[in-house]
PDB file of C-alpha atoms and ligand atoms in Angstrom:
ATOM      1  CA  MET A 514    -167.485  84.250  74.438  1.00 45.00           C
ATOM      2  CA  SER A 515    -166.129  82.768  77.459  1.00 44.00           C
ATOM      3  CA  GLN A 516    -168.441  81.613  80.125  1.00 47.00           C
ATOM      4  CA  LEU A 517    -166.275  82.409  83.152  1.00 48.00           C
ATOM      5  CA  PRO A 518    -164.335  85.497  84.058  1.00 50.00           C
ATOM      6  CA  LEU A 519    -160.726  84.901  83.685  1.00 48.00           C
ATOM      7  CA  PRO A 520    -159.229  87.630  86.137  1.00 48.00           C
ATOM      8  CA  LEU A 521    -155.679  86.413  85.512  1.00 51.00           C
ATOM      9  CA  ARG A 522    -154.623  86.243  82.182  1.00 52.00           C
ATOM     10  CA  SER A 523    -151.587  83.931  80.801  1.00 54.00           C
ATOM     11  CA  SER A 524    -149.574  87.170  81.058  1.00 75.00           C
ATOM     12  CA  GLY A 525    -150.314  87.652  84.639  1.00 88.00           C
ATOM     13  CA  VAL A 526    -151.915  90.890  84.010  1.00 93.00           C
ATOM     14  CA  ILE A 527    -155.185  91.812  85.937  1.00 95.00           C
ATOM     15  CA  TRP A 528    -157.732  93.838  84.311  1.00 97.00           C
ATOM     16  CA  SER A 529    -160.378  95.618  86.312  1.00 97.00           C
ATOM     17  CA  ARG A 530    -163.357  97.742  85.258  1.00 96.00           C
ATOM     18  CA  VAL A 531    -163.761 100.784  87.499  1.00 95.00           C
ATOM     19  CA  GLU A 532    -166.919 101.930  85.935  1.00 93.00           C
ATOM     20  CA  PRO A 533    -168.483 101.268  82.281  1.00 92.00           C
ATOM     21  CA  GLY A 534    -165.865 102.310  79.857  1.00 94.00           C
ATOM     22  CA  PHE A 535    -162.849 102.667  82.306  1.00 96.00           C
ATOM     23  CA  HIS A 536    -160.626  99.681  82.616  1.00 97.00           C
ATOM     24  CA  VAL A 537    -157.077  99.460  84.429  1.00 98.00           C
ATOM     25  CA  GLY A 538    -154.457  96.912  84.084  1.00 97.00           C
ATOM     26  CA  SER A 539    -151.771  95.747  86.583  1.00 96.00           C
ATOM     27  CA  ARG A 540    -149.418  92.948  87.130  1.00 93.00           C
ATOM     28  CA  GLY A 541    -148.186  91.936  90.313  1.00 89.00           C
ATOM     29  CA  GLY A 542    -149.399  95.034  92.133  1.00 87.00           C
ATOM     30  CA  ASP A 543    -147.729  97.230  89.402  1.00 92.00           C
ATOM     31  CA  PHE A 544    -150.005  99.416  87.350  1.00 95.00           C
ATOM     32  CA  LEU A 545    -149.472  99.370  83.654  1.00 95.00           C
ATOM     33  CA  GLY A 546    -151.847 101.594  81.971  1.00 97.00           C
ATOM     34  CA  TYR A 547    -155.398 102.191  81.417  1.00 97.00           C
ATOM     35  CA  VAL A 548    -158.285 101.891  78.560  1.00 98.00           C
ATOM     36  CA  GLU A 549    -160.940 104.291  78.172  1.00 97.00           C
ATOM     37  CA  ARG A 550    -163.922 103.917  75.710  1.00 96.00           C
ATOM     38  CA  GLN A 551    -164.324 106.822  73.479  1.00 96.00           C
ATOM     39  CA  SER A 552    -167.534 108.553  72.670  1.00 95.00           C
ATOM     40  CA  ASP A 553    -167.461 107.070  69.179  1.00 97.00           C
ATOM     41  CA  GLY A 554    -167.127 103.527  70.739  1.00 96.00           C
ATOM     42  CA  SER A 555    -163.357 102.823  70.169  1.00 98.00           C
ATOM     43  CA  TYR A 556    -161.140 102.280  72.824  1.00 98.00           C
ATOM     44  CA  ARG A 557    -158.259 104.247  73.765  1.00 98.00           C
ATOM     45  CA  ALA A 558    -155.075 102.780  75.231  1.00 97.00           C
ATOM     46  CA  HIS A 559    -153.068 105.049  77.788  1.00 97.00           C
ATOM     47  CA  ASP A 560    -149.797 104.506  79.629  1.00 96.00           C
ATOM     48  CA  LEU A 561    -149.160 105.715  83.328  1.00 95.00           C
ATOM     49  CA  ARG A 562    -148.463 109.186  81.982  1.00 93.00           C
ATOM     50  CA  SER A 563    -151.731 109.494  80.323  1.00 94.00           C
ATOM     51  CA  GLN A 564    -150.043 109.306  76.839  1.00 95.00           C
ATOM     52  CA  THR A 565    -152.051 107.552  74.300  1.00 96.00           C
ATOM     53  CA  VAL A 566    -150.659 104.364  73.038  1.00 95.00           C
ATOM     54  CA  GLY A 567    -153.264 103.865  70.511  1.00 97.00           C
ATOM     55  CA  ASP A 568    -156.857 103.724  69.487  1.00 98.00           C
ATOM     56  CA  PHE A 569    -158.498 100.375  68.840  1.00 98.00           C
ATOM     57  CA  ALA A 570    -161.889  98.995  67.460  1.00 98.00           C
ATOM     58  CA  ASP A 571    -162.275  96.745  70.285  1.00 96.00           C
ATOM     59  CA  LEU A 572    -161.344  96.417  74.143  1.00 97.00           C
ATOM     60  CA  HIS A 573    -159.153  93.301  74.019  1.00 96.00           C
ATOM     61  CA  SER A 574    -156.807  95.007  71.350  1.00 96.00           C
ATOM     62  CA  ALA A 575    -156.664  98.139  73.565  1.00 97.00           C
ATOM     63  CA  THR A 576    -155.715  96.034  76.627  1.00 96.00           C
ATOM     64  CA  ARG A 577    -152.992  94.226  74.512  1.00 95.00           C
ATOM     65  CA  ALA A 578    -151.352  97.408  73.678  1.00 96.00           C
ATOM     66  CA  VAL A 579    -151.242  98.191  77.156  1.00 95.00           C
ATOM     67  CA  GLU A 580    -149.704  94.900  78.129  1.00 94.00           C
ATOM     68  CA  ALA A 581    -147.067  95.272  75.395  1.00 91.00           C
ATOM     69  CA  LEU A 582    -145.985  98.509  76.971  1.00 85.00           C
ATOM     70  CA  GLU A 583    -144.720  96.671  79.862  1.00 67.00           C
ATOM     71  CA  CYS A 584    -142.584  94.304  77.868  1.00 59.00           C
ATOM     72  CA  ALA A 585    -141.163  97.085  75.592  1.00 57.00           C
ATOM     73  CA  ARG A 586    -140.196  99.141  78.597  1.00 54.00           C
ATOM     74  CA  PRO A 587    -136.692  98.586  79.526  1.00 50.00           C
ATOM     75  CA  THR A 588    -136.199  98.586  83.341  1.00 51.00           C
ATOM     76  CA  GLU A 589    -135.962 102.615  83.991  1.00 49.00           C
ATOM     77  CA  GLY A 590    -133.129 103.945  85.964  1.00 44.00           C
ATOM     78  CA  ALA A 591    -133.921 105.797  89.127  1.00 39.00           C
ATOM     79  CA  SER A 592    -136.050 108.746  88.192  1.00 39.00           C
TER      80      SER A 592
ATOM     81  CA  MET B 953    -140.979 114.665 103.027  1.00 46.00           C
ATOM     82  CA  SER B 954    -141.339 110.859 102.137  1.00 48.00           C
ATOM     83  CA  GLY B 955    -143.246 108.933 104.675  1.00 58.00           C
ATOM     84  CA  ASP B 956    -145.361 111.494 106.545  1.00 82.00           C
ATOM     85  CA  VAL B 957    -148.461 111.194 104.515  1.00 96.00           C
ATOM     86  CA  PHE B 958    -150.854 108.918 106.207  1.00 98.00           C
ATOM     87  CA  THR B 959    -153.933 107.602 103.979  1.00 97.00           C
ATOM     88  CA  ALA B 960    -157.193 105.975 105.000  1.00 97.00           C
ATOM     89  CA  LEU B 961    -159.936 104.615 102.783  1.00 95.00           C
ATOM     90  CA  TYR B 962    -163.266 103.626 104.206  1.00 96.00           C
ATOM     91  CA  THR B 963    -166.772 102.661 102.717  1.00 95.00           C
ATOM     92  CA  SER B 964    -170.233 103.606 104.600  1.00 96.00           C
ATOM     93  CA  THR B 965    -173.743 103.310 103.883  1.00 96.00           C
ATOM     94  CA  ALA B 966    -175.846 106.577 103.794  1.00 96.00           C
ATOM     95  CA  ALA B 967    -178.668 106.619 106.443  1.00 97.00           C
ATOM     96  CA  ALA B 968    -180.955 108.204 103.802  1.00 95.00           C
ATOM     97  CA  PRO B 969    -180.088 108.775 100.188  1.00 92.00           C
ATOM     98  CA  PHE B 970    -177.993 111.979  99.529  1.00 93.00           C
ATOM     99  CA  ASP B 971    -179.410 114.242  96.906  1.00 92.00           C
ATOM    100  CA  ASP B 972    -177.307 116.780  94.975  1.00 92.00           C
ATOM    101  CA  ASP B 973    -177.918 119.588  97.548  1.00 95.00           C
ATOM    102  CA  ALA B 974    -176.940 117.351 100.596  1.00 95.00           C
ATOM    103  CA  LEU B 975    -173.873 116.142  98.679  1.00 95.00           C
ATOM    104  CA  ALA B 976    -172.989 119.694  98.030  1.00 96.00           C
ATOM    105  CA  GLU B 977    -173.437 120.742 101.434  1.00 97.00           C
ATOM    106  CA  LEU B 978    -171.296 117.995 102.778  1.00 97.00           C
ATOM    107  CA  LEU B 979    -168.619 118.716 100.432  1.00 97.00           C
ATOM    108  CA  ALA B 980    -168.603 122.435 100.975  1.00 98.00           C
ATOM    109  CA  ALA B 981    -168.303 121.831 104.939  1.00 98.00           C
ATOM    110  CA  SER B 982    -165.799 119.054 104.417  1.00 98.00           C
ATOM    111  CA  ARG B 983    -163.321 121.266 102.048  1.00 98.00           C
ATOM    112  CA  ALA B 984    -163.522 124.223 104.345  1.00 98.00           C
ATOM    113  CA  ALA B 985    -162.429 122.236 107.304  1.00 98.00           C
ATOM    114  CA  ASN B 986    -159.792 120.047 105.329  1.00 98.00           C
ATOM    115  CA  GLU B 987    -158.225 123.112 104.061  1.00 98.00           C
ATOM    116  CA  ARG B 988    -157.592 123.990 107.838  1.00 97.00           C
ATOM    117  CA  SER B 989    -156.246 120.535 108.752  1.00 97.00           C
ATOM    118  CA  GLY B 990    -154.173 119.685 105.777  1.00 97.00           C
ATOM    119  CA  ILE B 991    -156.524 117.019 104.604  1.00 98.00           C
ATOM    120  CA  THR B 992    -156.773 116.065 100.967  1.00 98.00           C
ATOM    121  CA  GLY B 993    -158.793 113.175  99.381  1.00 97.00           C
ATOM    122  CA  MET B 994    -161.809 112.059  97.300  1.00 97.00           C
ATOM    123  CA  LEU B 995    -165.364 111.187  97.964  1.00 97.00           C
ATOM    124  CA  LEU B 996    -167.518 108.967  95.801  1.00 94.00           C
ATOM    125  CA  TYR B 997    -171.104 108.405  96.309  1.00 93.00           C
ATOM    126  CA  ARG B 998    -172.716 105.548  94.332  1.00 89.00           C
ATOM    127  CA  ARG B 999    -176.129 103.600  94.997  1.00 86.00           C
ATOM    128  CA  GLY B1000    -176.347 104.984  98.719  1.00 91.00           C
ATOM    129  CA  ARG B1001    -172.726 103.902  99.513  1.00 92.00           C
ATOM    130  CA  PHE B1002    -169.776 106.270 100.204  1.00 95.00           C
ATOM    131  CA  VAL B1003    -166.115 105.505  99.341  1.00 95.00           C
ATOM    132  CA  GLN B1004    -163.901 108.025 100.805  1.00 97.00           C
ATOM    133  CA  VAL B1005    -160.100 108.559 100.651  1.00 97.00           C
ATOM    134  CA  LEU B1006    -158.379 110.875 103.340  1.00 98.00           C
ATOM    135  CA  GLU B1007    -154.812 111.829 103.352  1.00 98.00           C
ATOM    136  CA  GLY B1008    -152.708 114.025 105.536  1.00 98.00           C
ATOM    137  CA  ALA B1009    -150.805 113.927 108.879  1.00 98.00           C
ATOM    138  CA  GLU B1010    -151.636 110.842 110.710  1.00 97.00           C
ATOM    139  CA  HIS B1011    -153.395 112.475 113.867  1.00 97.00           C
ATOM    140  CA  GLU B1012    -155.345 114.554 111.553  1.00 98.00           C
ATOM    141  CA  VAL B1013    -156.579 111.853 109.396  1.00 98.00           C
ATOM    142  CA  ARG B1014    -157.326 109.569 112.620  1.00 98.00           C
ATOM    143  CA  ALA B1015    -159.243 112.400 114.228  1.00 98.00           C
ATOM    144  CA  LEU B1016    -161.375 113.136 111.250  1.00 98.00           C
ATOM    145  CA  LEU B1017    -162.107 109.355 110.855  1.00 98.00           C
ATOM    146  CA  GLU B1018    -163.456 109.445 114.529  1.00 98.00           C
ATOM    147  CA  ARG B1019    -165.638 112.525 113.668  1.00 98.00           C
ATOM    148  CA  ILE B1020    -166.761 110.611 110.427  1.00 98.00           C
ATOM    149  CA  ARG B1021    -167.480 107.490 112.295  1.00 98.00           C
ATOM    150  CA  ALA B1022    -169.813 109.449 114.557  1.00 98.00           C
ATOM    151  CA  ASP B1023    -171.715 110.948 111.733  1.00 98.00           C
ATOM    152  CA  GLU B1024    -175.432 109.974 111.721  1.00 97.00           C
ATOM    153  CA  ARG B1025    -175.769 110.627 108.333  1.00 97.00           C
ATOM    154  CA  HIS B1026    -174.092 107.415 107.509  1.00 98.00           C
ATOM    155  CA  GLY B1027    -173.422 104.054 109.178  1.00 97.00           C
ATOM    156  CA  ASP B1028    -171.353 100.678 108.628  1.00 95.00           C
ATOM    157  CA  VAL B1029    -168.273 102.661 108.383  1.00 97.00           C
ATOM    158  CA  ARG B1030    -165.451 100.298 107.420  1.00 94.00           C
ATOM    159  CA  VAL B1031    -161.963 101.388 107.233  1.00 94.00           C
ATOM    160  CA  LEU B1032    -160.481  99.028 104.444  1.00 92.00           C
ATOM    161  CA  LEU B1033    -157.041 100.599 104.224  1.00 91.00           C
ATOM    162  CA  ASP B1034    -154.788 102.615 106.224  1.00 93.00           C
ATOM    163  CA  GLU B1035    -151.094 103.291 105.455  1.00 94.00           C
ATOM    164  CA  ARG B1036    -148.146 105.537 105.195  1.00 95.00           C
ATOM    165  CA  ILE B1037    -147.584 106.622 101.522  1.00 94.00           C
ATOM    166  CA  PRO B1038    -144.704 108.561  99.978  1.00 93.00           C
ATOM    167  CA  THR B1039    -146.796 110.945  97.932  1.00 94.00           C
ATOM    168  CA  ARG B1040    -150.336 112.438  98.186  1.00 96.00           C
ATOM    169  CA  GLN B1041    -152.504 111.353  95.299  1.00 94.00           C
ATOM    170  CA  PHE B1042    -154.929 113.980  95.739  1.00 96.00           C
ATOM    171  CA  ALA B1043    -152.768 116.985  96.747  1.00 95.00           C
ATOM    172  CA  ASP B1044    -154.917 119.160  94.443  1.00 94.00           C
ATOM    173  CA  TRP B1045    -158.144 118.300  96.271  1.00 96.00           C
ATOM    174  CA  SER B1046    -159.348 119.695  99.720  1.00 97.00           C
ATOM    175  CA  MET B1047    -161.992 116.849  98.861  1.00 96.00           C
ATOM    176  CA  GLY B1048    -162.495 115.615  95.069  1.00 96.00           C
ATOM    177  CA  TYR B1049    -165.887 114.434  94.017  1.00 94.00           C
ATOM    178  CA  GLN B1050    -166.586 112.561  90.875  1.00 85.00           C
ATOM    179  CA  ARG B1051    -169.691 111.177  90.007  1.00 77.00           C
ATOM    180  CA  SER B1052    -169.516 107.570  88.899  1.00 77.00           C
ATOM    181  CA  ALA B1053    -171.493 106.051  86.081  1.00 68.00           C
ATOM    182  CA  GLY B1054    -171.905 103.232  88.228  1.00 65.00           C
ATOM    183  CA  ALA B1055    -174.416 101.182  85.900  1.00 64.00           C
ATOM    184  CA  ASP B1056    -175.522  97.876  86.879  1.00 71.00           C
ATOM    185  CA  GLU B1057    -173.860  96.421  83.511  1.00 82.00           C
ATOM    186  CA  ALA B1058    -171.499  93.512  84.581  1.00 88.00           C
ATOM    187  CA  PRO B1059    -167.878  93.967  83.535  1.00 93.00           C
ATOM    188  CA  PRO B1060    -166.687  92.577  80.300  1.00 94.00           C
ATOM    189  CA  ALA B1061    -165.561  89.059  80.493  1.00 93.00           C
ATOM    190  CA  GLY B1062    -162.012  88.536  81.846  1.00 93.00           C
ATOM    191  CA  PHE B1063    -162.385  91.785  83.983  1.00 96.00           C
ATOM    192  CA  ARG B1064    -162.505  92.057  87.646  1.00 95.00           C
ATOM    193  CA  ASP B1065    -165.077  94.811  89.157  1.00 94.00           C
ATOM    194  CA  THR B1066    -163.326  97.311  91.127  1.00 94.00           C
ATOM    195  CA  PHE B1067    -166.261  97.866  93.481  1.00 91.00           C
ATOM    196  CA  THR B1068    -166.688  94.222  94.217  1.00 91.00           C
ATOM    197  CA  ASP B1069    -162.832  93.867  94.952  1.00 93.00           C
ATOM    198  CA  LEU B1070    -163.116  96.854  97.188  1.00 91.00           C
ATOM    199  CA  ASP B1071    -165.672  94.891  99.366  1.00 86.00           C
ATOM    200  CA  ASP B1072    -163.603  91.513  99.251  1.00 77.00           C
ATOM    201  CA  ALA B1073    -163.764  89.916 102.499  1.00 72.00           C
ATOM    202  CA  ALA B1074    -160.403  88.739 102.257  1.00 71.00           C
ATOM    203  CA  GLY B1075    -158.974  92.118 102.052  1.00 72.00           C
ATOM    204  CA  GLY B1076    -155.316  92.524 101.717  1.00 85.00           C
ATOM    205  CA  ARG B1077    -154.053  92.624  98.287  1.00 89.00           C
ATOM    206  CA  VAL B1078    -157.309  92.638  96.463  1.00 93.00           C
ATOM    207  CA  VAL B1079    -158.796  95.520  98.498  1.00 92.00           C
ATOM    208  CA  ALA B1080    -155.503  97.656  98.227  1.00 91.00           C
ATOM    209  CA  ARG B1081    -155.449  97.067  94.327  1.00 94.00           C
ATOM    210  CA  ALA B1082    -158.875  98.278  93.992  1.00 95.00           C
ATOM    211  CA  ALA B1083    -158.391 101.359  96.299  1.00 93.00           C
ATOM    212  CA  ARG B1084    -155.569 102.241  93.784  1.00 94.00           C
ATOM    213  CA  GLU B1085    -157.575 101.470  90.678  1.00 96.00           C
ATOM    214  CA  LEU B1086    -160.374 104.017  92.353  1.00 94.00           C
ATOM    215  CA  SER B1087    -157.746 106.618  92.837  1.00 94.00           C
ATOM    216  CA  MET B1088    -156.544 106.298  89.262  1.00 96.00           C
ATOM    217  CA  TRP B1089    -159.850 106.584  88.045  1.00 95.00           C
ATOM    218  CA  PHE B1090    -160.523 109.484  89.730  1.00 94.00           C
ATOM    219  CA  ARG B1091    -157.421 111.287  88.888  1.00 95.00           C
ATOM    220  CA  VAL B1092    -157.892 110.604  85.188  1.00 95.00           C
ATOM    221  CA  ARG B1093    -161.655 111.764  85.336  1.00 92.00           C
ATOM    222  CA  SER B1094    -160.094 115.039  86.705  1.00 91.00           C
ATOM    223  CA  GLY B1095    -157.510 115.600  84.112  1.00 91.00           C
ATOM    224  CA  GLN B1096    -154.456 114.348  85.564  1.00 92.00           C
ATOM    225  CA  PRO B1097    -152.225 111.460  84.985  1.00 92.00           C
ATOM    226  CA  PRO B1098    -153.299 108.448  86.786  1.00 94.00           C
ATOM    227  CA  ILE B1099    -150.435 108.154  89.469  1.00 92.00           C
ATOM    228  CA  ALA B1100    -148.827 111.030  91.227  1.00 91.00           C
ATOM    229  CA  GLU B1101    -145.096 110.426  91.052  1.00 82.00           C
ATOM    230  CA  ASP B1102    -142.842 110.803  94.105  1.00 71.00           C
ATOM    231  CA  ALA B1103    -142.025 114.372  93.997  1.00 59.00           C
TER     232      ALA B1103
HETATM  233  C1  FMN C 238    -169.627 110.487 103.827  1.00 68.21           C
HETATM  234  C2  FMN C 238    -169.163 111.723 104.649  1.00 68.21           C
HETATM  235  C3  FMN C 238    -167.897 112.200 104.657  1.00 68.21           C
HETATM  236  C4  FMN C 238    -167.281 113.250 105.272  1.00 68.21           C
HETATM  237  N1  FMN C 238    -166.162 113.851 104.992  1.00 68.21           N
HETATM  238  C5  FMN C 238    -165.435 114.856 105.681  1.00 68.21           C
HETATM  239  C6  FMN C 238    -164.192 115.328 105.533  1.00 68.21           C
HETATM  240  O1  FMN C 238    -163.587 115.039 104.462  1.00 68.21           O
HETATM  241  N2  FMN C 238    -163.890 116.431 106.103  1.00 68.21           N
HETATM  242  C7  FMN C 238    -164.516 117.018 107.373  1.00 68.21           C
HETATM  243  O2  FMN C 238    -164.128 117.736 107.959  1.00 68.21           O
HETATM  244  N3  FMN C 238    -165.861 116.373 107.739  1.00 68.21           N
HETATM  245  C8  FMN C 238    -166.242 115.241 106.839  1.00 68.21           C
HETATM  246  N4  FMN C 238    -167.801 114.710 107.283  1.00 68.21           N
HETATM  247  C9  FMN C 238    -168.335 115.248 108.287  1.00 68.21           C
HETATM  248  C10 FMN C 238    -167.934 114.930 109.714  1.00 68.21           C
HETATM  249  O3  FMN C 238    -168.566 113.525 109.757  1.00 68.21           O
HETATM  250  C11 FMN C 238    -168.261 115.770 110.696  1.00 68.21           C
HETATM  251  O4  FMN C 238    -169.769 116.106 110.518  1.00 68.21           O
HETATM  252  C12 FMN C 238    -167.393 117.110 110.596  1.00 68.21           C
HETATM  253  O5  FMN C 238    -166.147 116.703 110.697  1.00 68.21           O
HETATM  254  C13 FMN C 238    -167.775 117.977 111.768  1.00 68.21           C
HETATM  255  O6  FMN C 238    -167.582 117.399 112.952  1.00 68.21           O
HETATM  256  P1  FMN C 238    -167.995 117.845 114.393  1.00 68.21           P
HETATM  257  O7  FMN C 238    -169.468 118.311 114.451  1.00 68.21           O
HETATM  258  O8  FMN C 238    -167.763 116.779 115.387  1.00 68.21           O
HETATM  259  O9  FMN C 238    -167.298 118.990 114.601  1.00 68.21           O
HETATM  260  C14 FMN C 238    -167.960 113.637 106.379  1.00 68.21           C
HETATM  261  C15 FMN C 238    -169.311 113.133 106.654  1.00 68.21           C
HETATM  262  C16 FMN C 238    -169.830 112.045 105.869  1.00 68.21           C
HETATM  263  C17 FMN C 238    -171.099 111.547 106.200  1.00 68.21           C
END
């Protein structure tokens, strides 16, 4: 367990908790997705269209999945 | 229609605690009035404090803010954000309301706390990000994708 909060991760992604169980990730002002705790205690990662990216046993893995989204996404054309 | 939506976010402190009835009454009156003036937004009440987002024509939002400021049911009204936006984030709500689970539990290690950031004295980017996080939370809780895309 780290002692100090580390708001800025090495990836430059900032994670915020809005309320217990609801977490939003952004980078440089651009939002990447969010992670919601499920009633069974698992964590579900979502993209910005609310599509499920995956279910994870722990919060950290779920946030990593959201962060990976960004890298995987090619620069989209004007949509 | 890009650019003609104006949004403001403020926080305030209730003069006396609002119970469910008082909140329901406030919301009903607000929704009826907002439908007439084309205002949309969301209201949050948490531990004696309000956070409200208003959206609409700039003159309507500013006029409403003046009335809200004068309302004695709350005080310490602080407008943290006001800006033009391309698209309403609360188009479906004449005044949406969501209960927040606002427990006292600290955020997990490595996470910022949105409500703390909203109060950030430095303002600017931190407050703007916190405001957008709240808006995303509200939309997801209401069953919509977190961000309304430009139409
Ligand atoms: C926290 C809070 C939020 C409010 N939100 C709205 C609102 O969205 N729309 C609205 O018309 N009035 C809202 N009101 C009520 C206004 O302050 C005011 O009572 C209302 O606009 C009527 O104003 P008037 O008596 O000057 O006509 C709100 C009041 C409080 C305390």
